[in-house]
JSON list of C-alpha atoms in Angstrom, two decimals:
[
{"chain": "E", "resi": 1, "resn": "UNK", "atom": "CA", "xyz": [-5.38, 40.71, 5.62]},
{"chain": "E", "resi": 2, "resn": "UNK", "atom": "CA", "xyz": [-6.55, 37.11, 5.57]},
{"chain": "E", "resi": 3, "resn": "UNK", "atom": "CA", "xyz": [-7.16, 35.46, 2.43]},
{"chain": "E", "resi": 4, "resn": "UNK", "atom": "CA", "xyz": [-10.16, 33.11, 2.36]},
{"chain": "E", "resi": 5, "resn": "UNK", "atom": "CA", "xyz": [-10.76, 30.93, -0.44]},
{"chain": "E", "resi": 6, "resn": "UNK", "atom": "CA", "xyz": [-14.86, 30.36, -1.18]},
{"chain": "E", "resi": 7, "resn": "UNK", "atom": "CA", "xyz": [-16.39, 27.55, -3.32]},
{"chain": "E", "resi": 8, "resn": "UNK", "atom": "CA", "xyz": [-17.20, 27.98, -6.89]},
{"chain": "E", "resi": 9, "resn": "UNK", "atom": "CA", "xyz": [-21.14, 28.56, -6.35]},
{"chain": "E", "resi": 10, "resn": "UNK", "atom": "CA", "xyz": [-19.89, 31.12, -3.24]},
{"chain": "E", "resi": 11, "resn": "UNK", "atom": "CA", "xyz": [-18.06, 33.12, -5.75]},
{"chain": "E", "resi": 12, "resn": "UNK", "atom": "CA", "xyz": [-20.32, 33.05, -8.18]},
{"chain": "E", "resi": 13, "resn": "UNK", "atom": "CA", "xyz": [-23.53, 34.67, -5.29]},
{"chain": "E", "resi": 14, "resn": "UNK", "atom": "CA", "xyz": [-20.43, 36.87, -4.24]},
{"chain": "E", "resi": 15, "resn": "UNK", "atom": "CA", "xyz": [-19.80, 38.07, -7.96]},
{"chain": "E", "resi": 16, "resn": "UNK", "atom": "CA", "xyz": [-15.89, 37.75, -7.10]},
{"chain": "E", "resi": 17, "resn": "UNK", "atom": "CA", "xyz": [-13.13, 35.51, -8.53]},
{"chain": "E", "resi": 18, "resn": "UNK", "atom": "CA", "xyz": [-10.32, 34.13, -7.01]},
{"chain": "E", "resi": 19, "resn": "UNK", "atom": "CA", "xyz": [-9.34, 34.06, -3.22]},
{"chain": "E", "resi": 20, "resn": "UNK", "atom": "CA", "xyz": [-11.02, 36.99, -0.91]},
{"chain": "E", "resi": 21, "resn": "UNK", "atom": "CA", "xyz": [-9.09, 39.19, 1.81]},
{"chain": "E", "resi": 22, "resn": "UNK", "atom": "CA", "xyz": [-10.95, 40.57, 4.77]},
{"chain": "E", "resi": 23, "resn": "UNK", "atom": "CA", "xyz": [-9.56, 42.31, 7.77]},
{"chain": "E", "resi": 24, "resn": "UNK", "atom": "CA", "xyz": [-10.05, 41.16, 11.26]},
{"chain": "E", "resi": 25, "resn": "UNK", "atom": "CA", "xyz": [-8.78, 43.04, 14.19]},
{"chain": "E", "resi": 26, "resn": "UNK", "atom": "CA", "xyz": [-7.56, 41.21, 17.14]},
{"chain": "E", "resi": 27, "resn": "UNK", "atom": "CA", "xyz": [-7.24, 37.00, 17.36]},
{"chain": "E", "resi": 28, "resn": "UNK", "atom": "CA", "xyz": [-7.47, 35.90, 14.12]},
{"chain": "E", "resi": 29, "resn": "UNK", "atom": "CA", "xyz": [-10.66, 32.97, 14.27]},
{"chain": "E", "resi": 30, "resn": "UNK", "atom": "CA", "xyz": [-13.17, 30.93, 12.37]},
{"chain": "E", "resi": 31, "resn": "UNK", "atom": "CA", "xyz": [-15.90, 33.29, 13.65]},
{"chain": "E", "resi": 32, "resn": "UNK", "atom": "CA", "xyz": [-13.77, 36.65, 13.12]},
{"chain": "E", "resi": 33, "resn": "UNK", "atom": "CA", "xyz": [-12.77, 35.21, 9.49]},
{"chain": "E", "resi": 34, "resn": "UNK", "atom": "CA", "xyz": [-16.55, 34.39, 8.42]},
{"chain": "E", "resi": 35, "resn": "UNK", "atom": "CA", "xyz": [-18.10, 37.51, 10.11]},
{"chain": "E", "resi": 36, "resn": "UNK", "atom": "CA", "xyz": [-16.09, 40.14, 8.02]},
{"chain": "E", "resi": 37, "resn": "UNK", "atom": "CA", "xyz": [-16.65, 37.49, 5.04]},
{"chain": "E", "resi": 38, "resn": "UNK", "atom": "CA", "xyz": [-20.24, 38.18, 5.44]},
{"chain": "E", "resi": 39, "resn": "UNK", "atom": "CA", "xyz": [-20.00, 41.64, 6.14]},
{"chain": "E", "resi": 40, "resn": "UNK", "atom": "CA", "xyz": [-18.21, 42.31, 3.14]},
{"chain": "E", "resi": 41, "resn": "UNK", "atom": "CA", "xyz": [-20.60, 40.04, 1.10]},
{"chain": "E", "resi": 42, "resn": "UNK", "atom": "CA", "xyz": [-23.85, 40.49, 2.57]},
{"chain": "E", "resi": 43, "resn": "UNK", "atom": "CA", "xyz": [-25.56, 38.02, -0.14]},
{"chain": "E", "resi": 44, "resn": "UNK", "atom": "CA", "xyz": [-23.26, 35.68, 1.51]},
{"chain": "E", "resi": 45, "resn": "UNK", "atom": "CA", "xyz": [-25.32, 35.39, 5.19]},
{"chain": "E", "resi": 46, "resn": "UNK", "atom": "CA", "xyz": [-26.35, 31.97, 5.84]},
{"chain": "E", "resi": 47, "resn": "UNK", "atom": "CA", "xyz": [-24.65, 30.19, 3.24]},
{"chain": "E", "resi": 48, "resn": "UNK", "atom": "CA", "xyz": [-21.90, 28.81, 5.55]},
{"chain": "E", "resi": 49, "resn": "UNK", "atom": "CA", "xyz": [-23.57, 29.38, 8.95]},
{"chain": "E", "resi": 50, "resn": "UNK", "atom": "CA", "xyz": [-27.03, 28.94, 9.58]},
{"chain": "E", "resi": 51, "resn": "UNK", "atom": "CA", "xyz": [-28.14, 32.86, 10.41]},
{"chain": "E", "resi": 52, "resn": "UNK", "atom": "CA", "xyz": [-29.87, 32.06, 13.42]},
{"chain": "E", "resi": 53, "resn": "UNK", "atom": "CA", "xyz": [-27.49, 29.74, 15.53]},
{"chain": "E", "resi": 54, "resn": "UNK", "atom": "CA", "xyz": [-24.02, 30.75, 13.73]},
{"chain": "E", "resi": 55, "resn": "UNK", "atom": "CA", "xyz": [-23.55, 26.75, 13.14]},
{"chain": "E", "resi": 56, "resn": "UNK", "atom": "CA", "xyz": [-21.66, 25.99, 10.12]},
{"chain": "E", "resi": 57, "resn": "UNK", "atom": "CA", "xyz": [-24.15, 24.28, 7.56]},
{"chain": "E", "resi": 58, "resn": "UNK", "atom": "CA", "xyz": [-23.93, 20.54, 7.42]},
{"chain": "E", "resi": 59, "resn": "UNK", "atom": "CA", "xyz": [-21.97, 20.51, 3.69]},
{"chain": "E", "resi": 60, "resn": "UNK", "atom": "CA", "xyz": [-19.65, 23.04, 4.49]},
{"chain": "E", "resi": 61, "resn": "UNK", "atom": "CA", "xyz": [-16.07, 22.44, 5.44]},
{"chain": "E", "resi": 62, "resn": "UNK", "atom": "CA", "xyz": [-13.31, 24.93, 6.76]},
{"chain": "E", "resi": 63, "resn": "UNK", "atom": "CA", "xyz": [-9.64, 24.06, 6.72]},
{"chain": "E", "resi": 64, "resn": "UNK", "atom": "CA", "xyz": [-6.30, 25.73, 7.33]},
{"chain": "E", "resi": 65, "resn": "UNK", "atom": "CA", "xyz": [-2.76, 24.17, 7.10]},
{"chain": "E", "resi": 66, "resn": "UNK", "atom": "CA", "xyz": [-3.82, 21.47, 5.60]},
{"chain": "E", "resi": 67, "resn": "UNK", "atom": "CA", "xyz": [-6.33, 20.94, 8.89]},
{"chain": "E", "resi": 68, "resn": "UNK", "atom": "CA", "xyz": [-9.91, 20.19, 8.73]},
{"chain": "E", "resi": 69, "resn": "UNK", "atom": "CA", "xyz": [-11.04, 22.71, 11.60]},
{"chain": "E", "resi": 70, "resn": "UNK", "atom": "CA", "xyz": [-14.93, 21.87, 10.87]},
{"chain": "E", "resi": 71, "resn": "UNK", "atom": "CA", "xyz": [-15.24, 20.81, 14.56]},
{"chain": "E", "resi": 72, "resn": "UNK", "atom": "CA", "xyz": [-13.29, 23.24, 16.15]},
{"chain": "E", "resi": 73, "resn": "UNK", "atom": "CA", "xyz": [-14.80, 25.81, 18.33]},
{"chain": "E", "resi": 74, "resn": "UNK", "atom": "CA", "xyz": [-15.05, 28.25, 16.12]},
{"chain": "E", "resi": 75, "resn": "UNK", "atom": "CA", "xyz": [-13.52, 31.09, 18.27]},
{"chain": "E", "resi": 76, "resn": "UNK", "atom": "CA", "xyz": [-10.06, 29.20, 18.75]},
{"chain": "E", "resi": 77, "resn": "UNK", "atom": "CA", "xyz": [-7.72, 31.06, 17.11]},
{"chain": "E", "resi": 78, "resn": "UNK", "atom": "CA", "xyz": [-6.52, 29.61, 13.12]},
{"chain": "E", "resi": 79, "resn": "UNK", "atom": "CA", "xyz": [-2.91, 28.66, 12.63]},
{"chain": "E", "resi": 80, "resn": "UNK", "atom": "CA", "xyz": [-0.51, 31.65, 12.66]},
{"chain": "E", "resi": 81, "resn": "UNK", "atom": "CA", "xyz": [0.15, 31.50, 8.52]},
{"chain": "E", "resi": 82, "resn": "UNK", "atom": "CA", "xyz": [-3.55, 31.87, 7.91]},
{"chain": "E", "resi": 83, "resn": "UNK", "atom": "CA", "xyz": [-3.27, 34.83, 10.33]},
{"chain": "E", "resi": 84, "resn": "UNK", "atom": "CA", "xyz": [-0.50, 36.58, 9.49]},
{"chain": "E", "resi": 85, "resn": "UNK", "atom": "CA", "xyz": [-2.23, 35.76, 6.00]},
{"chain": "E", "resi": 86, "resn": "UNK", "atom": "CA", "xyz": [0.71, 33.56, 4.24]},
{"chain": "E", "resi": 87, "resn": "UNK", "atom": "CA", "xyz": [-1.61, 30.55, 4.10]},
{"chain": "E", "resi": 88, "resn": "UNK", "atom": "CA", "xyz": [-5.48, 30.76, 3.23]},
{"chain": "E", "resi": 89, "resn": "UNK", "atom": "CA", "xyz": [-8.73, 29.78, 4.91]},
{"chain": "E", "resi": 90, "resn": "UNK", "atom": "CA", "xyz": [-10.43, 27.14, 3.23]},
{"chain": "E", "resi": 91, "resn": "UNK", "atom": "CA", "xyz": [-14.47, 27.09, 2.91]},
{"chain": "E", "resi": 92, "resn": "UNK", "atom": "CA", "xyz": [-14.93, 23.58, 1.22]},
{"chain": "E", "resi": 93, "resn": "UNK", "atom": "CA", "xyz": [-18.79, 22.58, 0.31]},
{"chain": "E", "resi": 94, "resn": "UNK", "atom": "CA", "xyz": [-18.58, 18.88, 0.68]},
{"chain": "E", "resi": 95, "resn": "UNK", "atom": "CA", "xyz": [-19.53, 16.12, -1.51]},
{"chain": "E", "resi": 96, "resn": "UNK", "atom": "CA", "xyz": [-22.69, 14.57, -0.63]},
{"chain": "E", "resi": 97, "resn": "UNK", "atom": "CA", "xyz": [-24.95, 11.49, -2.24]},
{"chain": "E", "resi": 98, "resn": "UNK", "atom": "CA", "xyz": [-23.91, 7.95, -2.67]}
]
């Protein structure tokens, strides 16, 4: 199971508290991680990728190990303790204004 760990106003839509777990099968990656986060929260679709083009949205963040993997290619495979699911998956909604 990997454990993914949403933003307050992404738990809130999902109704859930605390980290999630979802199941991927195969190479553990961003894509993988956020499809069966959306899958298993529907009212979730399009708050981190834009539903059309599967681009993360410009105020979201993802991170593992300490890594900000925002600009990754999001079907590179996350660090083995986010897949093996001893570290979490970060989605971060970043601060924006000045």
């Amino acid at each position: 199971m990997i454990r993914v760990v949403l933003p307050p106003h992404l738990r809130s839509l999902a109704k859930v508290t605390g980290e999630v777990s979802v199941a991927v099968a195969g190479e553990v990656t961003q894509r993988q991680v956020l499809d069966a986060v959306e899958e298993r929260y529907p009212m979730l679709r399009g708050t981190m990728r834009d539903r059309s083009t599967g681009q993360r949205r410009a105020l979201v963040r993802f991170f593992a190990c300490s890594e900000d993997l925002s600009n990754e290619s999001p079907d590179a495979p996350l660090p083995e303790p986010v897949a093996s699911g001893e570290e979490p998956f970060l989605v971060v909604g970043a601060m924006a204004g000045g």
